[in-house]
Coordinates of N, CA, C and O in Angstrom, one line a residue:
X213 N 96.0 -49.6 28.5 CA 95.0 -50.6 28.8 C 93.7 -50.3 28.1 O 93.0 -51.2 27.6
X214 N 93.4 -49.0 28.0 CA 92.1 -48.6 27.4 C 91.9 -49.1 26.0 O 90.8 -49.5 25.6
X215 N 92.9 -48.9 25.2 CA 92.7 -49.3 23.8 C 92.6 -50.8 23.6 O 92.0 -51.4 22.8
X216 N 93.3 -51.5 24.5 CA 93.2 -53.0 24.6 C 91.8 -53.4 25.0 O 91.2 -54.3 24.4
X217 N 91.3 -52.8 26.0 CA 89.9 -53.1 26.4 C 88.9 -52.7 25.3 O 88.0 -53.5 25.1
X218 N 89.1 -51.6 24.7 CA 88.2 -51.2 23.6 C 88.3 -52.3 22.4 O 87.2 -52.7 21.9
X219 N 89.5 -52.7 22.1 CA 89.6 -53.7 21.1 C 89.0 -55.0 21.5 O 88.2 -55.7 20.7
X220 N 89.1 -55.4 22.8 CA 88.5 -56.6 23.3 C 87.0 -56.6 23.2 O 86.3 -57.5 22.7
X221 N 86.4 -55.4 23.6 CA 85.0 -55.2 23.5 C 84.5 -55.4 22.1 O 83.5 -56.0 21.8
X222 N 85.1 -54.7 21.2 CA 84.7 -54.8 19.8 C 84.9 -56.1 19.1 O 84.2 -56.5 18.2
X223 N 85.9 -56.8 19.6 CA 86.2 -58.2 19.1 C 85.0 -59.1 19.5 O 84.5 -59.9 18.7
X224 N 84.5 -58.9 20.8 CA 83.4 -59.7 21.2 C 82.1 -59.4 20.5 O 81.4 -60.3 20.1
X225 N 81.9 -58.1 20.2 CA 80.7 -57.7 19.3 C 80.8 -58.4 18.0 O 79.8 -58.9 17.5
X226 N 82.0 -58.3 17.4 CA 82.2 -58.9 16.0 C 81.9 -60.4 16.0 O 81.3 -60.9 15.1
X227 N 82.3 -61.1 17.1 CA 82.1 -62.5 17.2 C 80.6 -62.9 17.1 O 80.2 -63.9 16.5
X228 N 79.7 -62.0 17.6 CA 78.3 -62.3 17.5 C 77.8 -62.3 16.0 O 76.8 -63.0 15.7
X229 N 78.5 -61.6 15.2 CA 78.1 -61.5 13.8 C 78.5 -62.8 13.0 O 78.1 -63.0 11.9
X230 N 79.3 -63.7 13.6 CA 79.6 -64.9 13.0 C 78.3 -65.8 12.9 O 78.2 -66.6 12.0
X231 N 77.4 -65.6 13.8 CA 76.1 -66.4 13.8 C 75.0 -65.6 13.2 O 74.1 -66.2 12.5
X232 N 74.9 -64.3 13.4 CA 73.8 -63.5 13.0 C 74.2 -62.1 12.5 O 75.0 -61.5 13.2
X233 N 73.7 -61.8 11.3 CA 74.1 -60.4 10.8 C 73.6 -59.3 11.7 O 72.5 -59.3 12.2
X234 N 74.5 -58.4 12.0 CA 74.2 -57.2 12.8 C 74.8 -56.0 12.1 O 76.0 -55.8 12.3
X235 N 74.0 -55.3 11.4 CA 74.5 -54.2 10.6 C 75.0 -53.1 11.4 O 75.9 -52.3 11.0
X236 N 74.5 -53.0 12.7 CA 75.1 -51.9 13.5 C 76.5 -52.2 13.9 O 77.4 -51.3 13.8
X237 N 76.8 -53.5 14.2 CA 78.2 -53.9 14.5 C 79.1 -53.8 13.3 O 80.2 -53.3 13.3
X238 N 78.6 -54.4 12.2 CA 79.4 -54.4 10.9 C 79.6 -52.9 10.5 O 80.7 -52.6 9.9
X239 N 78.7 -52.0 10.7 CA 78.8 -50.6 10.3 C 79.8 -49.8 11.2 O 80.2 -48.7 10.8
X240 N 80.1 -50.4 12.3 CA 81.1 -49.7 13.2 C 82.5 -49.9 12.8 O 83.4 -49.3 13.5
X241 N 82.8 -50.8 11.8 CA 84.2 -51.1 11.5 C 85.1 -49.9 11.2 O 86.2 -49.8 11.6
X242 N 84.5 -48.9 10.4 CA 85.4 -47.8 10.1 C 85.6 -46.9 11.3 O 86.8 -46.5 11.5
X243 N 84.6 -46.6 12.1 CA 84.9 -45.8 13.3 C 85.9 -46.5 14.3 O 86.7 -45.9 14.9
X244 N 85.7 -47.8 14.4 CA 86.6 -48.6 15.3 C 88.0 -48.5 14.8 O 89.0 -48.3 15.5
X245 N 88.2 -48.8 13.5 CA 89.5 -48.8 12.9 C 90.1 -47.4 13.0 O 91.3 -47.2 13.3
X246 N 89.3 -46.4 12.7 CA 89.8 -45.0 12.8 C 90.3 -44.6 14.2 O 91.3 -44.0 14.4
X247 N 89.5 -45.1 15.2 CA 89.9 -44.8 16.6 C 91.2 -45.5 16.9 O 92.1 -44.9 17.6
X248 N 91.4 -46.8 16.5 CA 92.6 -47.5 16.8 C 93.8 -46.9 16.0 O 94.9 -46.8 16.6
X249 N 93.6 -46.5 14.8 CA 94.6 -45.8 14.0 C 95.0 -44.5 14.7 O 96.2 -44.2 14.9
X250 N 94.0 -43.7 15.1 CA 94.3 -42.4 15.8 C 95.0 -42.6 17.1 O 96.0 -41.9 17.5
X251 N 94.6 -43.6 17.9 CA 95.2 -43.9 19.2 C 96.6 -44.3 19.0 O 97.5 -43.9 19.7
X252 N 96.9 -45.2 18.0 CA 98.2 -45.6 17.7 C 99.1 -44.4 17.4 O 100.2 -44.3 18.0
X253 N 98.7 -43.4 16.6 CA 99.5 -42.3 16.3 C 99.8 -41.4 17.5 O 100.9 -41.0 17.7
X254 N 98.8 -41.2 18.3 CA 99.0 -40.4 19.6 C 99.9 -41.1 20.5 O 100.9 -40.5 21.0
X255 N 99.8 -42.4 20.7 CA 100.6 -43.1 21.7 C 102.1 -43.2 21.1 O 103.0 -42.9 21.9
X256 N 102.2 -43.5 19.9 CA 103.6 -43.6 19.3 C 104.3 -42.3 19.3 O 105.4 -42.1 19.6
X257 N 103.5 -41.2 19.0 CA 104.1 -39.8 19.1 C 104.5 -39.5 20.5 O 105.6 -39.0 20.7
X258 N 103.7 -39.8 21.5 CA 104.0 -39.6 22.9 C 105.3 -40.4 23.3 O 106.2 -39.8 23.9
X259 N 105.3 -41.6 23.0 CA 106.4 -42.5 23.3 C 107.7 -42.0 22.6 O 108.8 -42.1 23.2
X260 N 107.6 -41.6 21.4 CA 108.7 -41.1 20.7 C 109.3 -39.8 21.3 O 110.5 -39.6 21.5
X261 N 108.4 -38.9 21.8 CA 108.9 -37.7 22.5 C 109.6 -38.1 23.7 O 110.7 -37.5 24.0
X262 N 109.1 -39.1 24.5 CA 109.8 -39.5 25.7 C 111.2 -40.1 25.3 O 112.2 -39.8 25.9
X263 N 111.1 -40.9 24.3 CA 112.4 -41.6 23.8 C 113.5 -40.7 23.4 O 114.6 -40.9 23.6
X264 N 113.1 -39.6 22.8 CA 114.0 -38.6 22.4 C 114.7 -37.8 23.5 O 115.7 -37.1 23.3
X265 N 114.1 -37.9 24.7 CA 114.6 -37.2 25.9 C 115.8 -38.1 26.4 O 116.2 -39.0 25.8
X266 N 116.1 -37.8 27.6 CA 117.1 -38.6 28.3 C 116.5 -39.8 29.0 O 115.8 -39.7 30.0
X267 N 116.7 -41.0 28.4 CA 116.2 -42.2 29.0 C 117.4 -43.2 29.1 O 118.3 -43.2 28.3
X268 N 117.3 -44.0 30.1 CA 118.4 -45.0 30.3 C 118.0 -46.3 29.5 O 116.9 -46.4 28.9
X269 N 118.9 -47.3 29.5 CA 118.7 -48.5 28.7 C 117.4 -49.2 29.1 O 116.6 -49.6 28.2
X270 N 117.1 -49.5 30.4 CA 115.8 -50.2 30.7 C 114.6 -49.4 30.3 O 113.6 -50.0 29.8
X271 N 114.6 -48.1 30.4 CA 113.5 -47.2 30.0 C 113.4 -47.3 28.4 O 112.2 -47.4 27.9
X272 N 114.5 -47.3 27.7 CA 114.4 -47.4 26.3 C 113.8 -48.7 25.8 O 113.0 -48.8 24.9
X273 N 114.1 -49.8 26.5 CA 113.5 -51.1 26.2 C 112.1 -51.1 26.5 O 111.3 -51.7 25.7
X274 N 111.7 -50.5 27.6 CA 110.2 -50.5 27.9 C 109.4 -49.7 26.9 O 108.4 -50.1 26.5
X275 N 110.0 -48.5 26.5 CA 109.3 -47.7 25.5 C 109.2 -48.5 24.2 O 108.2 -48.5 23.5
X276 N 110.2 -49.2 23.8 CA 110.2 -50.1 22.6 C 109.1 -51.1 22.7 O 108.4 -51.3 21.7
X277 N 109.0 -51.8 23.8 CA 107.9 -52.8 24.0 C 106.5 -52.1 24.0 O 105.6 -52.7 23.4
X278 N 106.4 -50.9 24.5 CA 105.1 -50.2 24.5 C 104.7 -49.9 23.0 O 103.6 -50.0 22.6
X279 N 105.7 -49.5 22.2 CA 105.5 -49.3 20.8 C 105.0 -50.5 20.1 O 104.1 -50.5 19.3
X280 N 105.7 -51.6 20.4 CA 105.4 -52.9 19.8 C 103.9 -53.3 20.2 O 103.2 -53.8 19.3
X281 N 103.6 -53.2 21.5 CA 102.2 -53.5 21.9 C 101.2 -52.6 21.1 O 100.2 -53.1 20.6
X282 N 101.5 -51.3 21.1 CA 100.5 -50.4 20.4 C 100.4 -50.8 18.9 O 99.2 -50.8 18.4
X283 N 101.5 -51.1 18.2 CA 101.4 -51.5 16.8 C 100.6 -52.8 16.6 O 99.9 -52.9 15.6
X284 N 100.8 -53.7 17.5 CA 100.1 -55.0 17.4 C 98.6 -54.8 17.7 O 97.7 -55.5 17.1
X285 N 98.2 -53.9 18.6 CA 96.8 -53.6 18.8 C 96.2 -53.1 17.6 O 95.1 -53.5 17.2
X286 N 96.9 -52.2 16.9 CA 96.4 -51.6 15.7 C 96.2 -52.7 14.6 O 95.2 -52.7 13.9
X287 N 97.1 -53.6 14.5 CA 97.0 -54.7 13.6 C 95.8 -55.6 13.9 O 95.2 -56.1 13.0
X288 N 95.6 -55.8 15.2 CA 94.4 -56.5 15.6 C 93.1 -55.8 15.0 O 92.2 -56.5 14.4
X289 N 93.1 -54.5 15.0 CA 92.0 -53.7 14.5 C 91.9 -53.9 13.0 O 90.8 -54.0 12.4
X290 N 93.0 -54.0 12.3 CA 93.0 -54.3 10.8 C 92.4 -55.6 10.5 O 91.6 -55.7 9.6
X291 N 92.7 -56.6 11.3 CA 92.2 -58.0 11.1 C 90.7 -58.0 11.4 O 89.9 -58.6 10.7
X292 N 90.3 -57.2 12.5 CA 88.9 -57.1 12.8 C 88.1 -56.5 11.6 O 87.0 -56.9 11.3
X293 N 88.7 -55.5 11.0 CA 88.1 -54.8 9.9 C 87.9 -55.8 8.7 O 86.9 -55.8 8.1
X294 N 89.0 -56.6 8.5 CA 88.9 -57.6 7.4 C 87.8 -58.6 7.7 O 87.0 -58.9 6.8
X295 N 87.7 -59.1 8.9 CA 86.6 -60.0 9.3 C 85.2 -59.4 9.0 O 84.3 -60.0 8.5
X296 N 85.1 -58.2 9.4 CA 83.8 -57.5 9.2 C 83.5 -57.4 7.8 O 82.3 -57.6 7.4
X297 N 84.4 -57.0 6.9 CA 84.2 -56.9 5.5 C 83.8 -58.3 4.9 O 82.9 -58.4 4.0
X298 N 84.5 -59.3 5.3 CA 84.2 -60.7 4.8 C 82.8 -61.1 5.2 O 82.1 -61.7 4.4
X299 N 82.5 -60.9 6.5 CA 81.1 -61.2 7.0 C 80.0 -60.5 6.2 O 79.0 -61.1 5.8
X300 N 80.3 -59.2 5.9 CA 79.3 -58.5 5.1 C 79.1 -59.1 3.7 O 78.0 -59.2 3.2
X301 N 80.2 -59.5 3.2 CA 80.2 -60.1 1.8 C 79.4 -61.4 1.9 O 78.6 -61.7 1.0
X302 N 79.7 -62.2 2.9 CA 79.0 -63.5 3.1 C 77.5 -63.2 3.2 O 76.7 -63.9 2.5
X303 N 77.1 -62.3 4.0 CA 75.6 -62.0 4.2 C 75.0 -61.4 3.0 O 73.9 -61.8 2.6
X304 N 75.7 -60.5 2.3 CA 75.2 -59.8 1.1 C 75.0 -60.8 0.0 O 74.1 -60.7 -0.8
X305 N 75.8 -61.9 -0.1 CA 75.7 -62.9 -1.2 C 75.0 -64.1 -0.8 O 75.0 -65.1 -1.6
X306 N 74.4 -64.1 0.4 CA 73.6 -65.3 0.9 C 74.4 -66.6 1.0 O 73.9 -67.7 0.8
X307 N 75.7 -66.5 1.3 CA 76.6 -67.6 1.4 C 76.3 -68.3 2.8 O 76.3 -67.6 3.8
X308 N 76.2 -69.6 2.7 CA 75.9 -70.4 4.0 C 77.1 -71.3 4.3 O 77.7 -71.9 3.4
X309 N 77.5 -71.4 5.5 CA 78.5 -72.3 6.0 C 77.8 -73.5 6.6 O 76.7 -73.4 7.1
X310 N 78.5 -74.6 6.6 CA 78.0 -75.8 7.3 C 78.0 -75.6 8.8 O 78.7 -74.7 9.3
X311 N 77.3 -76.4 9.5 CA 77.2 -76.3 10.9 C 78.6 -76.4 11.5 O 79.0 -75.7 12.5
X312 N 79.4 -77.4 11.0 CA 80.8 -77.6 11.5 C 81.7 -76.3 11.2 O 82.4 -75.9 12.1
X313 N 81.5 -75.7 10.1 CA 82.3 -74.5 9.8 C 81.9 -73.4 10.7 O 82.8 -72.7 11.2
X314 N 80.6 -73.2 11.0 CA 80.2 -72.2 11.9 C 80.7 -72.5 13.3 O 81.2 -71.5 14.0
X315 N 80.7 -73.7 13.7 CA 81.3 -74.1 15.0 C 82.8 -73.8 15.1 O 83.3 -73.2 16.1
X316 N 83.5 -74.1 14.0 CA 84.9 -73.9 14.0 C 85.2 -72.4 14.1 O 86.1 -72.0 14.8
X317 N 84.5 -71.5 13.4 CA 84.7 -70.1 13.4 C 84.4 -69.5 14.8 O 85.1 -68.7 15.3
X318 N 83.3 -70.0 15.4 CA 83.0 -69.6 16.8 C 84.1 -70.0 17.8 O 84.5 -69.2 18.6
X319 N 84.6 -71.2 17.6 CA 85.7 -71.7 18.5 C 86.9 -70.9 18.4 O 87.5 -70.5 19.4
X320 N 87.4 -70.6 17.2 CA 88.6 -69.9 17.0 C 88.5 -68.4 17.5 O 89.3 -67.8 18.1
X321 N 87.3 -67.9 17.2 CA 87.0 -66.5 17.6 C 87.0 -66.5 19.2 O 87.6 -65.6 19.8
X322 N 86.3 -67.4 19.8 CA 86.3 -67.5 21.3 C 87.7 -67.6 21.9 O 88.0 -67.0 22.9
X323 N 88.5 -68.4 21.2 CA 89.9 -68.5 21.7 C 90.7 -67.2 21.7 O 91.4 -66.9 22.6
X324 N 90.5 -66.5 20.6 CA 91.2 -65.2 20.4 C 90.6 -64.2 21.4 O 91.4 -63.5 22.1
X325 N 89.3 -64.2 21.7 CA 88.7 -63.3 22.7 C 89.2 -63.7 24.0 O 89.6 -62.8 24.8
X326 N 89.3 -65.0 24.3 CA 89.9 -65.4 25.6 C 91.3 -64.9 25.8 O 91.7 -64.4 26.9
X327 N 92.1 -65.1 24.7 CA 93.5 -64.7 24.8 C 93.6 -63.2 25.0 O 94.4 -62.7 25.9
X328 N 92.9 -62.3 24.3 CA 93.0 -60.9 24.5 C 92.5 -60.5 25.9 O 93.0 -59.6 26.6
X329 N 91.4 -61.2 26.4 CA 90.9 -61.0 27.8 C 92.0 -61.3 28.8 O 92.2 -60.6 29.8
X330 N 92.7 -62.4 28.6 CA 93.8 -62.7 29.5 C 94.9 -61.6 29.5 O 95.5 -61.3 30.6
X331 N 95.2 -61.0 28.3 CA 96.1 -60.0 28.2 C 95.7 -58.7 29.0 O 96.4 -58.1 29.8
X332 N 94.4 -58.4 28.8 CA 93.8 -57.2 29.6 C 94.0 -57.5 31.1 O 94.4 -56.6 31.8
X333 N 93.6 -58.7 31.5 CA 93.8 -59.0 33.0 C 95.2 -58.9 33.4 O 95.5 -58.3 34.5
X334 N 96.2 -59.3 32.6 CA 97.6 -59.2 33.0 C 98.0 -57.8 33.0 O 98.9 -57.4 33.8
X335 N 97.5 -56.9 32.1 CA 97.9 -55.5 32.1 C 97.4 -54.9 33.5 O 98.1 -54.0 34.0
X336 N 96.3 -55.3 34.0 CA 95.7 -54.8 35.2 C 96.5 -55.3 36.4 O 96.7 -54.5 37.4
X337 N 96.9 -56.6 36.4 CA 97.6 -57.2 37.5 C 98.4 -58.4 37.1 O 97.9 -59.3 36.5
X338 N 99.7 -58.2 37.3 CA 100.7 -59.3 36.9 C 100.4 -60.6 37.6 O 100.0 -60.6 38.8
X339 N 100.5 -61.7 36.9 CA 100.3 -63.0 37.4 C 101.4 -64.0 37.1 O 102.1 -63.8 36.0
X340 N 101.6 -65.0 37.9 CA 102.6 -66.0 37.6 C 102.2 -66.9 36.4 O 101.0 -67.2 36.3
X341 N 103.2 -67.2 35.6 CA 102.9 -68.1 34.5 C 102.2 -67.5 33.3 O 101.8 -68.3 32.4
X342 N 102.1 -66.2 33.2 CA 101.4 -65.5 32.1 C 102.0 -65.9 30.8 O 101.3 -66.2 29.8
X343 N 103.3 -65.8 30.7 CA 103.9 -66.0 29.4 C 103.7 -67.5 28.9 O 103.4 -67.7 27.7
X344 N 103.7 -68.4 29.8 CA 103.5 -69.8 29.4 C 102.0 -70.0 28.9 O 101.7 -70.7 28.0
X345 N 101.1 -69.3 29.6 CA 99.7 -69.4 29.2 C 99.5 -68.7 27.9 O 98.7 -69.2 27.0
X346 N 100.2 -67.6 27.6 CA 100.1 -66.9 26.3 C 100.6 -67.8 25.2 O 100.0 -67.9 24.2
X347 N 101.7 -68.4 25.5 CA 102.3 -69.3 24.5 C 101.4 -70.5 24.2 O 101.2 -70.9 23.0
X348 N 100.7 -71.0 25.2 CA 99.8 -72.1 25.0 C 98.6 -71.7 24.2 O 98.1 -72.4 23.3
X349 N 98.1 -70.5 24.4 CA 97.0 -69.9 23.6 C 97.4 -69.8 22.2 O 96.6 -70.1 21.3
X350 N 98.5 -69.2 22.0 CA 99.0 -69.0 20.6 C 99.1 -70.3 19.9 O 98.7 -70.5 18.7
X351 N 99.7 -71.3 20.5 CA 99.9 -72.6 20.0 C 98.5 -73.3 19.7 O 98.4 -73.9 18.6
X352 N 97.6 -73.1 20.6 CA 96.3 -73.7 20.4 C 95.6 -73.1 19.2 O 95.0 -73.8 18.4
X353 N 95.7 -71.8 19.0 CA 95.1 -71.1 17.8 C 95.7 -71.6 16.5 O 95.0 -71.9 15.6
X354 N 97.0 -71.7 16.5 CA 97.7 -72.3 15.3 C 97.2 -73.7 15.0 O 97.0 -74.1 13.9
X355 N 97.1 -74.5 16.1 CA 96.7 -75.9 15.9 C 95.2 -75.9 15.4 O 94.9 -76.7 14.5
X356 N 94.4 -75.0 16.0 CA 93.0 -74.9 15.5 C 92.9 -74.6 14.0 O 92.1 -75.2 13.3
X357 N 93.7 -73.7 13.6 CA 93.8 -73.3 12.2 C 94.1 -74.4 11.3 O 93.4 -74.7 10.3
X358 N 95.1 -75.2 11.7 CA 95.5 -76.4 10.9 C 94.4 -77.4 10.8 O 94.1 -77.9 9.7
X359 N 93.8 -77.7 11.9 CA 92.7 -78.7 12.0 C 91.5 -78.2 11.1 O 90.9 -79.0 10.4
X360 N 91.2 -76.9 11.2 CA 90.1 -76.3 10.5 C 90.3 -76.4 9.0 O 89.4 -76.7 8.2
X361 N 91.6 -76.1 8.6 CA 91.9 -76.2 7.2 C 91.8 -77.7 6.7 O 91.2 -77.9 5.6
X362 N 92.2 -78.6 7.5 CA 92.1 -80.0 7.1 C 90.7 -80.4 7.0 O 90.3 -81.1 6.0
X363 N 89.8 -80.1 8.0 CA 88.4 -80.4 7.9 C 87.7 -79.7 6.7 O 86.8 -80.3 6.1
X364 N 88.1 -78.5 6.5 CA 87.6 -77.8 5.3 C 87.8 -78.5 4.0 O 86.9 -78.7 3.2
X365 N 89.1 -78.9 3.8 CA 89.4 -79.7 2.6 C 88.6 -81.0 2.5 O 88.1 -81.3 1.4
X366 N 88.4 -81.6 3.6 CA 87.6 -82.8 3.7 C 86.1 -82.5 3.3 O 85.5 -83.2 2.5
X367 N 85.6 -81.4 3.8 CA 84.2 -80.9 3.4 C 84.1 -80.6 1.9 O 83.1 -81.0 1.2
X368 N 85.2 -80.0 1.3 CA 85.2 -79.7 -0.1 C 85.2 -81.1 -0.9 O 84.5 -81.2 -1.9
X369 N 86.0 -82.0 -0.4 CA 86.2 -83.3 -1.1 C 84.8 -84.0 -1.2 O 84.5 -84.6 -2.1
X370 N 84.1 -83.9 -0.1 CA 82.8 -84.6 0.0 C 81.6 -83.7 -0.5 O 80.5 -84.1 -0.3
X371 N 82.0 -82.6 -1.1 CA 81.0 -81.6 -1.6 C 80.0 -81.2 -0.5 O 78.8 -80.9 -0.8
X372 N 80.5 -81.0 0.7 CA 79.6 -80.5 1.8 C 79.6 -79.0 1.8 O 78.9 -78.4 2.6
X373 N 80.5 -78.3 1.0 CA 80.5 -76.9 1.0 C 80.9 -76.4 -0.4 O 81.6 -77.1 -1.1
X374 N 80.5 -75.2 -0.7 CA 80.9 -74.6 -2.0 C 82.3 -74.0 -2.0 O 82.8 -73.7 -0.9
X375 N 82.8 -73.8 -3.2 CA 84.2 -73.2 -3.3 C 84.1 -71.8 -2.7 O 85.0 -71.4 -2.0
X376 N 83.0 -71.1 -3.1 CA 82.9 -69.7 -2.6 C 82.9 -69.6 -1.1 O 83.6 -68.8 -0.5
X377 N 82.1 -70.5 -0.5 CA 82.0 -70.5 1.0 C 83.4 -70.9 1.6 O 83.8 -70.3 2.6
X378 N 84.0 -71.8 0.9 CA 85.3 -72.3 1.4 C 86.4 -71.2 1.4 O 87.2 -71.1 2.3
X379 N 86.4 -70.5 0.3 CA 87.4 -69.4 0.2 C 87.2 -68.4 1.4 O 88.2 -67.9 2.0
X380 N 86.0 -68.0 1.6 CA 85.7 -67.1 2.7 C 85.9 -67.7 4.1 O 86.4 -67.0 5.0
X381 N 85.6 -68.9 4.2 CA 85.9 -69.6 5.5 C 87.4 -69.6 5.8 O 87.8 -69.2 6.9
X382 N 88.2 -69.9 4.8 CA 89.7 -69.9 5.0 C 90.1 -68.5 5.3 O 91.0 -68.3 6.2
X383 N 89.6 -67.5 4.6 CA 90.0 -66.1 4.9 C 89.6 -65.7 6.3 O 90.4 -65.0 7.0
X384 N 88.5 -66.1 6.8 CA 88.1 -65.8 8.2 C 89.1 -66.5 9.2 O 89.6 -65.9 10.1
X385 N 89.3 -67.8 9.0 CA 90.2 -68.6 9.8 C 91.6 -67.9 9.9 O 92.2 -67.7 10.9
X386 N 92.1 -67.5 8.7 CA 93.4 -66.9 8.6 C 93.5 -65.6 9.4 O 94.5 -65.3 10.0
X387 N 92.4 -64.8 9.3 CA 92.4 -63.5 10.0 C 92.4 -63.8 11.5 O 93.1 -63.1 12.3
X388 N 91.6 -64.8 12.0 CA 91.6 -65.1 13.4 C 93.0 -65.6 13.8 O 93.5 -65.3 14.9
X389 N 93.6 -66.4 13.0 CA 95.0 -66.9 13.3 C 95.9 -65.7 13.4 O 96.8 -65.7 14.4
X390 N 95.8 -64.8 12.5 CA 96.7 -63.6 12.6 C 96.4 -62.8 13.9 O 97.4 -62.3 14.5
X391 N 95.2 -62.7 14.3 CA 94.8 -62.1 15.6 C 95.5 -62.8 16.7 O 96.0 -62.1 17.7
X392 N 95.6 -64.1 16.7 CA 96.3 -64.8 17.7 C 97.8 -64.5 17.7 O 98.4 -64.3 18.8
X393 N 98.4 -64.3 16.5 CA 99.8 -63.9 16.5 C 100.0 -62.5 17.1 O 100.9 -62.3 17.8
X394 N 99.1 -61.6 16.7 CA 99.2 -60.2 17.3 C 99.0 -60.3 18.8 O 99.7 -59.5 19.5
X395 N 98.1 -61.1 19.3 CA 97.9 -61.2 20.7 C 99.1 -61.7 21.4 O 99.5 -61.2 22.5
X396 N 99.8 -62.7 20.7 CA 101.0 -63.2 21.3 C 102.1 -62.1 21.4 O 102.8 -62.0 22.3
X397 N 102.2 -61.3 20.3 CA 103.2 -60.2 20.3 C 102.9 -59.2 21.4 O 103.8 -58.8 22.1
X398 N 101.6 -58.9 21.6 CA 101.2 -58.0 22.7 C 101.6 -58.7 24.1 O 102.1 -58.0 24.9
X399 N 101.2 -60.0 24.2 CA 101.5 -60.7 25.5 C 103.0 -60.7 25.8 O 103.4 -60.5 26.9
X400 N 103.8 -60.9 24.8 CA 105.3 -60.9 24.9 C 105.7 -59.5 25.5 O 106.5 -59.4 26.4
X401 N 105.2 -58.4 24.9 CA 105.6 -57.1 25.3 C 105.1 -56.9 26.8 O 105.8 -56.3 27.6
X402 N 103.9 -57.3 27.0 CA 103.3 -57.1 28.4 C 104.2 -57.8 29.4 O 104.5 -57.3 30.5
X403 N 104.5 -59.1 29.1 CA 105.3 -59.9 30.0 C 106.7 -59.2 30.3 O 107.2 -59.3 31.4
X404 N 107.2 -58.5 29.3 CA 108.6 -57.9 29.4 C 108.5 -56.6 30.3 O 109.6 -56.3 30.8
X405 N 107.4 -56.0 30.3 CA 107.4 -54.6 30.9 C 106.6 -54.5 32.2 O 106.7 -53.6 33.0
X406 N 105.6 -55.4 32.4 CA 104.7 -55.2 33.5 C 105.2 -56.1 34.7 O 105.6 -57.2 34.5

């Protein structure tokens, strides 16, 4: 639960950088990624040691799901690092997004933060209908990505945004959509074992 909470906290911090540059937050990307990588190694090593002992079939499945959850949390960290690097590039090069693009990025970021928060809550206390809510979140993030790409192409057609801004906008949207996928993988594992 702790690395999921840590990831959730840092995802919220990173979201603030979508609106305003914060070099302290952007500068934390390497320590955050290093912590998640190190945590993954420790947890996977521990789970492997248990798995190599005498475990029954249900325990083996639970260990496998815990490994899946851990690996997807680390992938979330990779995407967060990518977003941080893209944001730094945007700010360093003075690239501006349209108000609609900024709103889109905030919306998809908020949805991923909400999704991960829902997972943290489920890890603490099981609730009815969790898997269905997780599936709805993942579907919503995918739908948001498609709508954002469509609107982006429309902005390009109308010359409301530059190609450079557009490439970085799509990269950010894609990273947030991947985070939604990783959240769904975590949610699936949580649903199976908790």
